[in-house]
Amino acid sequence: ARCWREPFALPTVRRSDDGIAAHMQIERDALVPAPPGRVFALVDDLAVYPSWMNLVHDVHEEPPTGDRRTWNVELQAQVGPLARSKRLRMTRVAHEPDRRVVFERDEVDGKRHSPWILSATLHPDVAVAGSTRLTMTLTYGGNLWTGAVLQRVLDDHIERGAAALCALVAASGDGGPGR
């Protein structure tokens, strides 16, 4: 089975009352040839992302706080001749096994930071038995990159990440994560 990705659409840019861009939201769908449990095991833990998403350069999990898990994440991307990186402290704020996970930026340095929200929603695909429809949504409220540059960089990484995710679930077979 092959992985399939929906054609991309331009990111949604929401504007504040004064007309200034407030945040950007990018949503992408993929049909992954694996059941939801196996796919969820790859999107539920940010420490696993570097194995399939090369935008996620480095991840270290912090000790859990109550029922929440938190990771220090370094994103890294090549933008023309320059490499850009961003460090984020991300906390998992929603966790519905095999269905949905949401991570939000959660810095503890007392400074004001741009919001980053990453969500993954999974649905068994009724048209393709044993497959999962995966929707990833990134909401970003900063100015690290301009919208067009951010879209191009993310689309490239998402395209390669979707292929790598599908290869990872195919390689894991019946004994893979989430089984």
PDB file of C-alpha atoms in Angstrom:
ATOM      1  CA  ALA A   1       0.000   0.000   0.000  1.00  0.00           C
ATOM      2  CA  ARG A   2       1.113   3.535  -0.711  1.00  0.00           C
ATOM      3  CA  CYS A   3       0.875   6.689   1.304  1.00  0.00           C
ATOM      4  CA  TRP A   4      -1.254   9.383  -0.243  1.00  0.00           C
ATOM      5  CA  ARG A   5      -1.222  13.080   0.564  1.00  0.00           C
ATOM      6  CA  GLU A   6      -3.974  15.578  -0.207  1.00  0.00           C
ATOM      7  CA  PRO A   7      -2.990  18.406  -2.567  1.00  0.00           C
ATOM      8  CA  PHE A   8      -1.842  21.338  -0.469  1.00  0.00           C
ATOM      9  CA  ALA A   9      -3.741  24.551  -0.024  1.00  0.00           C
ATOM     10  CA  LEU A  10      -2.355  27.902   0.951  1.00  0.00           C
ATOM     11  CA  PRO A  11      -2.018  28.396   4.692  1.00  0.00           C
ATOM     12  CA  THR A  12      -4.767  30.293   6.447  1.00  0.00           C
ATOM     13  CA  VAL A  13      -3.522  33.578   7.871  1.00  0.00           C
ATOM     14  CA  ARG A  14      -5.755  35.037  10.533  1.00  0.00           C
ATOM     15  CA  ARG A  15      -5.558  38.759  11.118  1.00  0.00           C
ATOM     16  CA  SER A  16      -5.974  40.723  14.316  1.00  0.00           C
ATOM     17  CA  ASP A  17      -8.415  43.633  14.572  1.00  0.00           C
ATOM     18  CA  ASP A  18      -5.732  46.055  13.365  1.00  0.00           C
ATOM     19  CA  GLY A  19      -5.128  44.011  10.173  1.00  0.00           C
ATOM     20  CA  ILE A  20      -1.760  42.594  11.226  1.00  0.00           C
ATOM     21  CA  ALA A  21      -1.242  38.876  10.702  1.00  0.00           C
ATOM     22  CA  ALA A  22      -1.975  37.201  14.029  1.00  0.00           C
ATOM     23  CA  HIS A  23      -1.114  33.602  13.167  1.00  0.00           C
ATOM     24  CA  MET A  24      -0.844  31.097  10.357  1.00  0.00           C
ATOM     25  CA  GLN A  25      -2.510  27.701  10.239  1.00  0.00           C
ATOM     26  CA  ILE A  26      -1.355  24.923   7.942  1.00  0.00           C
ATOM     27  CA  GLU A  27      -3.334  21.696   7.682  1.00  0.00           C
ATOM     28  CA  ARG A  28      -2.315  18.614   5.704  1.00  0.00           C
ATOM     29  CA  ASP A  29      -4.003  15.227   5.220  1.00  0.00           C
ATOM     30  CA  ALA A  30      -2.419  11.882   4.401  1.00  0.00           C
ATOM     31  CA  LEU A  31      -3.751   8.381   3.979  1.00  0.00           C
ATOM     32  CA  VAL A  32      -1.320   6.102   5.829  1.00  0.00           C
ATOM     33  CA  PRO A  33      -1.383   2.346   5.064  1.00  0.00           C
ATOM     34  CA  ALA A  34      -1.573   1.236   8.695  1.00  0.00           C
ATOM     35  CA  PRO A  35      -4.222   1.001  11.422  1.00  0.00           C
ATOM     36  CA  PRO A  36      -4.733   4.000  13.748  1.00  0.00           C
ATOM     37  CA  GLY A  37      -2.865   2.393  16.684  1.00  0.00           C
ATOM     38  CA  ARG A  38       0.331   2.026  14.692  1.00  0.00           C
ATOM     39  CA  VAL A  39       0.111   5.551  13.251  1.00  0.00           C
ATOM     40  CA  PHE A  40      -0.763   7.075  16.649  1.00  0.00           C
ATOM     41  CA  ALA A  41       2.389   5.555  18.181  1.00  0.00           C
ATOM     42  CA  LEU A  42       4.399   7.648  15.696  1.00  0.00           C
ATOM     43  CA  VAL A  43       2.611  10.984  16.253  1.00  0.00           C
ATOM     44  CA  ASP A  44       1.858  10.773  19.992  1.00  0.00           C
ATOM     45  CA  ASP A  45       5.467  11.097  21.237  1.00  0.00           C
ATOM     46  CA  LEU A  46       7.539  14.030  19.954  1.00  0.00           C
ATOM     47  CA  ALA A  47      10.729  12.040  20.647  1.00  0.00           C
ATOM     48  CA  VAL A  48       9.737   9.740  17.745  1.00  0.00           C
ATOM     49  CA  TYR A  49       9.325  12.576  15.201  1.00  0.00           C
ATOM     50  CA  PRO A  50      13.015  12.759  14.175  1.00  0.00           C
ATOM     51  CA  SER A  51      12.657   9.188  12.836  1.00  0.00           C
ATOM     52  CA  TRP A  52      10.239  10.390  10.149  1.00  0.00           C
ATOM     53  CA  MET A  53      10.199  14.227  10.093  1.00  0.00           C
ATOM     54  CA  ASN A  54      13.595  15.754   9.361  1.00  0.00           C
ATOM     55  CA  LEU A  55      12.347  19.246  10.290  1.00  0.00           C
ATOM     56  CA  VAL A  56      12.445  17.981  13.885  1.00  0.00           C
ATOM     57  CA  HIS A  57      16.192  17.940  14.451  1.00  0.00           C
ATOM     58  CA  ASP A  58      16.480  17.084  18.146  1.00  0.00           C
ATOM     59  CA  VAL A  59      14.063  16.201  20.980  1.00  0.00           C
ATOM     60  CA  HIS A  60      14.545  15.639  24.706  1.00  0.00           C
ATOM     61  CA  GLU A  61      11.689  14.723  27.014  1.00  0.00           C
ATOM     62  CA  GLU A  62      11.455  16.388  30.418  1.00  0.00           C
ATOM     63  CA  PRO A  63      10.286  14.503  33.511  1.00  0.00           C
ATOM     64  CA  PRO A  64       6.439  14.327  33.442  1.00  0.00           C
ATOM     65  CA  THR A  65       4.471  16.928  35.404  1.00  0.00           C
ATOM     66  CA  GLY A  66       1.270  15.332  36.663  1.00  0.00           C
ATOM     67  CA  ASP A  67      -0.452  13.742  33.689  1.00  0.00           C
ATOM     68  CA  ARG A  68       1.288  15.954  31.108  1.00  0.00           C
ATOM     69  CA  ARG A  69       4.379  15.156  29.080  1.00  0.00           C
ATOM     70  CA  THR A  70       6.749  17.886  27.870  1.00  0.00           C
ATOM     71  CA  TRP A  71       9.569  17.878  25.313  1.00  0.00           C
ATOM     72  CA  ASN A  72      12.301  20.331  24.343  1.00  0.00           C
ATOM     73  CA  VAL A  73      12.266  20.358  20.554  1.00  0.00           C
ATOM     74  CA  GLU A  74      14.707  21.838  18.067  1.00  0.00           C
ATOM     75  CA  LEU A  75      13.376  22.501  14.584  1.00  0.00           C
ATOM     76  CA  GLN A  76      15.937  22.996  11.859  1.00  0.00           C
ATOM     77  CA  ALA A  77      15.494  23.807   8.179  1.00  0.00           C
ATOM     78  CA  GLN A  78      17.579  24.954   5.262  1.00  0.00           C
ATOM     79  CA  VAL A  79      16.256  28.174   3.740  1.00  0.00           C
ATOM     80  CA  GLY A  80      18.355  28.830   0.656  1.00  0.00           C
ATOM     81  CA  PRO A  81      21.990  29.024   1.746  1.00  0.00           C
ATOM     82  CA  LEU A  82      21.039  29.563   5.396  1.00  0.00           C
ATOM     83  CA  ALA A  83      20.091  27.080   8.093  1.00  0.00           C
ATOM     84  CA  ARG A  84      17.429  28.290  10.492  1.00  0.00           C
ATOM     85  CA  SER A  85      16.601  26.674  13.799  1.00  0.00           C
ATOM     86  CA  LYS A  86      14.057  27.187  16.520  1.00  0.00           C
ATOM     87  CA  ARG A  87      13.892  25.713  20.022  1.00  0.00           C
ATOM     88  CA  LEU A  88      10.487  25.096  21.568  1.00  0.00           C
ATOM     89  CA  ARG A  89       9.266  23.588  24.803  1.00  0.00           C
ATOM     90  CA  MET A  90       6.140  21.649  23.804  1.00  0.00           C
ATOM     91  CA  THR A  91       3.595  20.118  26.201  1.00  0.00           C
ATOM     92  CA  ARG A  92       1.029  17.518  25.227  1.00  0.00           C
ATOM     93  CA  VAL A  93      -2.294  19.133  26.204  1.00  0.00           C
ATOM     94  CA  ALA A  94      -4.757  16.657  24.636  1.00  0.00           C
ATOM     95  CA  HIS A  95      -4.367  12.898  24.433  1.00  0.00           C
ATOM     96  CA  GLU A  96      -7.051  10.584  23.024  1.00  0.00           C
ATOM     97  CA  PRO A  97      -5.286   7.284  22.178  1.00  0.00           C
ATOM     98  CA  ASP A  98      -5.595   6.241  18.529  1.00  0.00           C
ATOM     99  CA  ARG A  99      -7.686   9.376  17.769  1.00  0.00           C
ATOM    100  CA  ARG A 100      -6.121  12.742  18.600  1.00  0.00           C
ATOM    101  CA  VAL A 101      -3.109  14.415  20.182  1.00  0.00           C
ATOM    102  CA  VAL A 102      -2.349  18.136  20.625  1.00  0.00           C
ATOM    103  CA  PHE A 103       0.936  19.774  21.613  1.00  0.00           C
ATOM    104  CA  GLU A 104       1.290  23.449  22.589  1.00  0.00           C
ATOM    105  CA  ARG A 105       4.286  25.645  23.192  1.00  0.00           C
ATOM    106  CA  ASP A 106       4.752  25.994  26.946  1.00  0.00           C
ATOM    107  CA  GLU A 107       7.866  27.982  27.864  1.00  0.00           C
ATOM    108  CA  VAL A 108       8.731  28.513  31.532  1.00  0.00           C
ATOM    109  CA  ASP A 109      11.254  31.374  31.281  1.00  0.00           C
ATOM    110  CA  GLY A 110       8.716  34.092  32.120  1.00  0.00           C
ATOM    111  CA  LYS A 111       9.032  35.726  28.679  1.00  0.00           C
ATOM    112  CA  ARG A 112       6.268  36.164  26.122  1.00  0.00           C
ATOM    113  CA  HIS A 113       6.587  33.709  23.208  1.00  0.00           C
ATOM    114  CA  SER A 114       4.816  33.146  19.920  1.00  0.00           C
ATOM    115  CA  PRO A 115       2.260  30.353  20.060  1.00  0.00           C
ATOM    116  CA  TRP A 116       2.921  27.027  18.327  1.00  0.00           C
ATOM    117  CA  ILE A 117       0.200  24.380  18.327  1.00  0.00           C
ATOM    118  CA  LEU A 118       0.557  21.011  16.611  1.00  0.00           C
ATOM    119  CA  SER A 119      -2.350  18.595  16.411  1.00  0.00           C
ATOM    120  CA  ALA A 120      -2.745  15.170  14.858  1.00  0.00           C
ATOM    121  CA  THR A 121      -6.186  13.684  14.260  1.00  0.00           C
ATOM    122  CA  LEU A 122      -6.628  10.092  13.087  1.00  0.00           C
ATOM    123  CA  HIS A 123      -9.620   8.325  11.562  1.00  0.00           C
ATOM    124  CA  PRO A 124      -9.800   4.775  10.207  1.00  0.00           C
ATOM    125  CA  ASP A 125     -10.307   5.101   6.456  1.00  0.00           C
ATOM    126  CA  VAL A 126     -13.514   3.376   5.335  1.00  0.00           C
ATOM    127  CA  ALA A 127     -12.493   3.271   1.672  1.00  0.00           C
ATOM    128  CA  VAL A 128      -9.105   1.607   2.221  1.00  0.00           C
ATOM    129  CA  ALA A 129      -9.239  -1.196   4.799  1.00  0.00           C
ATOM    130  CA  GLY A 130      -6.447  -1.120   7.376  1.00  0.00           C
ATOM    131  CA  SER A 131      -5.515   2.487   6.545  1.00  0.00           C
ATOM    132  CA  THR A 132      -5.724   5.680   8.575  1.00  0.00           C
ATOM    133  CA  ARG A 133      -6.574   9.202   7.514  1.00  0.00           C
ATOM    134  CA  LEU A 134      -4.073  11.446   9.341  1.00  0.00           C
ATOM    135  CA  THR A 135      -4.674  15.203   9.576  1.00  0.00           C
ATOM    136  CA  MET A 136      -1.795  17.292  10.921  1.00  0.00           C
ATOM    137  CA  THR A 137      -2.449  20.941  11.780  1.00  0.00           C
ATOM    138  CA  LEU A 138       0.227  23.474  12.714  1.00  0.00           C
ATOM    139  CA  THR A 139      -0.791  26.855  14.080  1.00  0.00           C
ATOM    140  CA  TYR A 140       2.064  29.336  14.325  1.00  0.00           C
ATOM    141  CA  GLY A 141       1.863  32.869  15.672  1.00  0.00           C
ATOM    142  CA  GLY A 142       5.374  34.195  15.231  1.00  0.00           C
ATOM    143  CA  ASN A 143       7.588  35.804  12.636  1.00  0.00           C
ATOM    144  CA  LEU A 144      10.513  33.360  12.398  1.00  0.00           C
ATOM    145  CA  TRP A 145       9.888  33.134   8.644  1.00  0.00           C
ATOM    146  CA  THR A 146       7.520  35.001   6.367  1.00  0.00           C
ATOM    147  CA  GLY A 147       4.376  33.138   5.283  1.00  0.00           C
ATOM    148  CA  ALA A 148       5.563  32.162   1.791  1.00  0.00           C
ATOM    149  CA  VAL A 149       8.956  30.977   3.029  1.00  0.00           C
ATOM    150  CA  LEU A 150       7.380  29.077   5.934  1.00  0.00           C
ATOM    151  CA  GLN A 151       4.877  27.427   3.583  1.00  0.00           C
ATOM    152  CA  ARG A 152       7.572  26.330   1.124  1.00  0.00           C
ATOM    153  CA  VAL A 153       9.820  24.955   3.866  1.00  0.00           C
ATOM    154  CA  LEU A 154       6.978  23.143   5.625  1.00  0.00           C
ATOM    155  CA  ASP A 155       5.513  21.711   2.410  1.00  0.00           C
ATOM    156  CA  ASP A 156       8.896  20.267   1.467  1.00  0.00           C
ATOM    157  CA  HIS A 157       9.409  18.755   4.925  1.00  0.00           C
ATOM    158  CA  ILE A 158       5.823  17.487   5.086  1.00  0.00           C
ATOM    159  CA  GLU A 159       6.143  15.798   1.690  1.00  0.00           C
ATOM    160  CA  ARG A 160       9.315  14.005   2.757  1.00  0.00           C
ATOM    161  CA  GLY A 161       7.922  13.340   6.251  1.00  0.00           C
ATOM    162  CA  ALA A 162       4.759  11.708   4.871  1.00  0.00           C
ATOM    163  CA  ALA A 163       6.862   9.392   2.709  1.00  0.00           C
ATOM    164  CA  ALA A 164       9.155   8.571   5.636  1.00  0.00           C
ATOM    165  CA  LEU A 165       6.173   7.925   7.944  1.00  0.00           C
ATOM    166  CA  CYS A 166       4.690   5.509   5.405  1.00  0.00           C
ATOM    167  CA  ALA A 167       8.044   3.753   4.991  1.00  0.00           C
ATOM    168  CA  LEU A 168       8.366   3.463   8.761  1.00  0.00           C
ATOM    169  CA  VAL A 169       4.918   1.858   9.191  1.00  0.00           C
ATOM    170  CA  ALA A 170       5.590  -0.457   6.237  1.00  0.00           C
ATOM    171  CA  ALA A 171       8.926  -1.533   7.733  1.00  0.00           C
ATOM    172  CA  SER A 172       7.342  -2.142  11.137  1.00  0.00           C
ATOM    173  CA  GLY A 173       4.839  -4.643   9.692  1.00  0.00           C
ATOM    174  CA  ASP A 174       2.505  -6.465  12.076  1.00  0.00           C
ATOM    175  CA  GLY A 175       4.899  -6.205  15.001  1.00  0.00           C
ATOM    176  CA  GLY A 176       5.311  -2.422  14.813  1.00  0.00           C
ATOM    177  CA  PRO A 177       4.336   0.325  17.247  1.00  0.00           C
ATOM    178  CA  GLY A 178       0.735   0.465  18.303  1.00  0.00           C
ATOM    179  CA  ARG A 179       0.029  -3.259  17.830  1.00  0.00           C
TER     180      ARG A 179
END
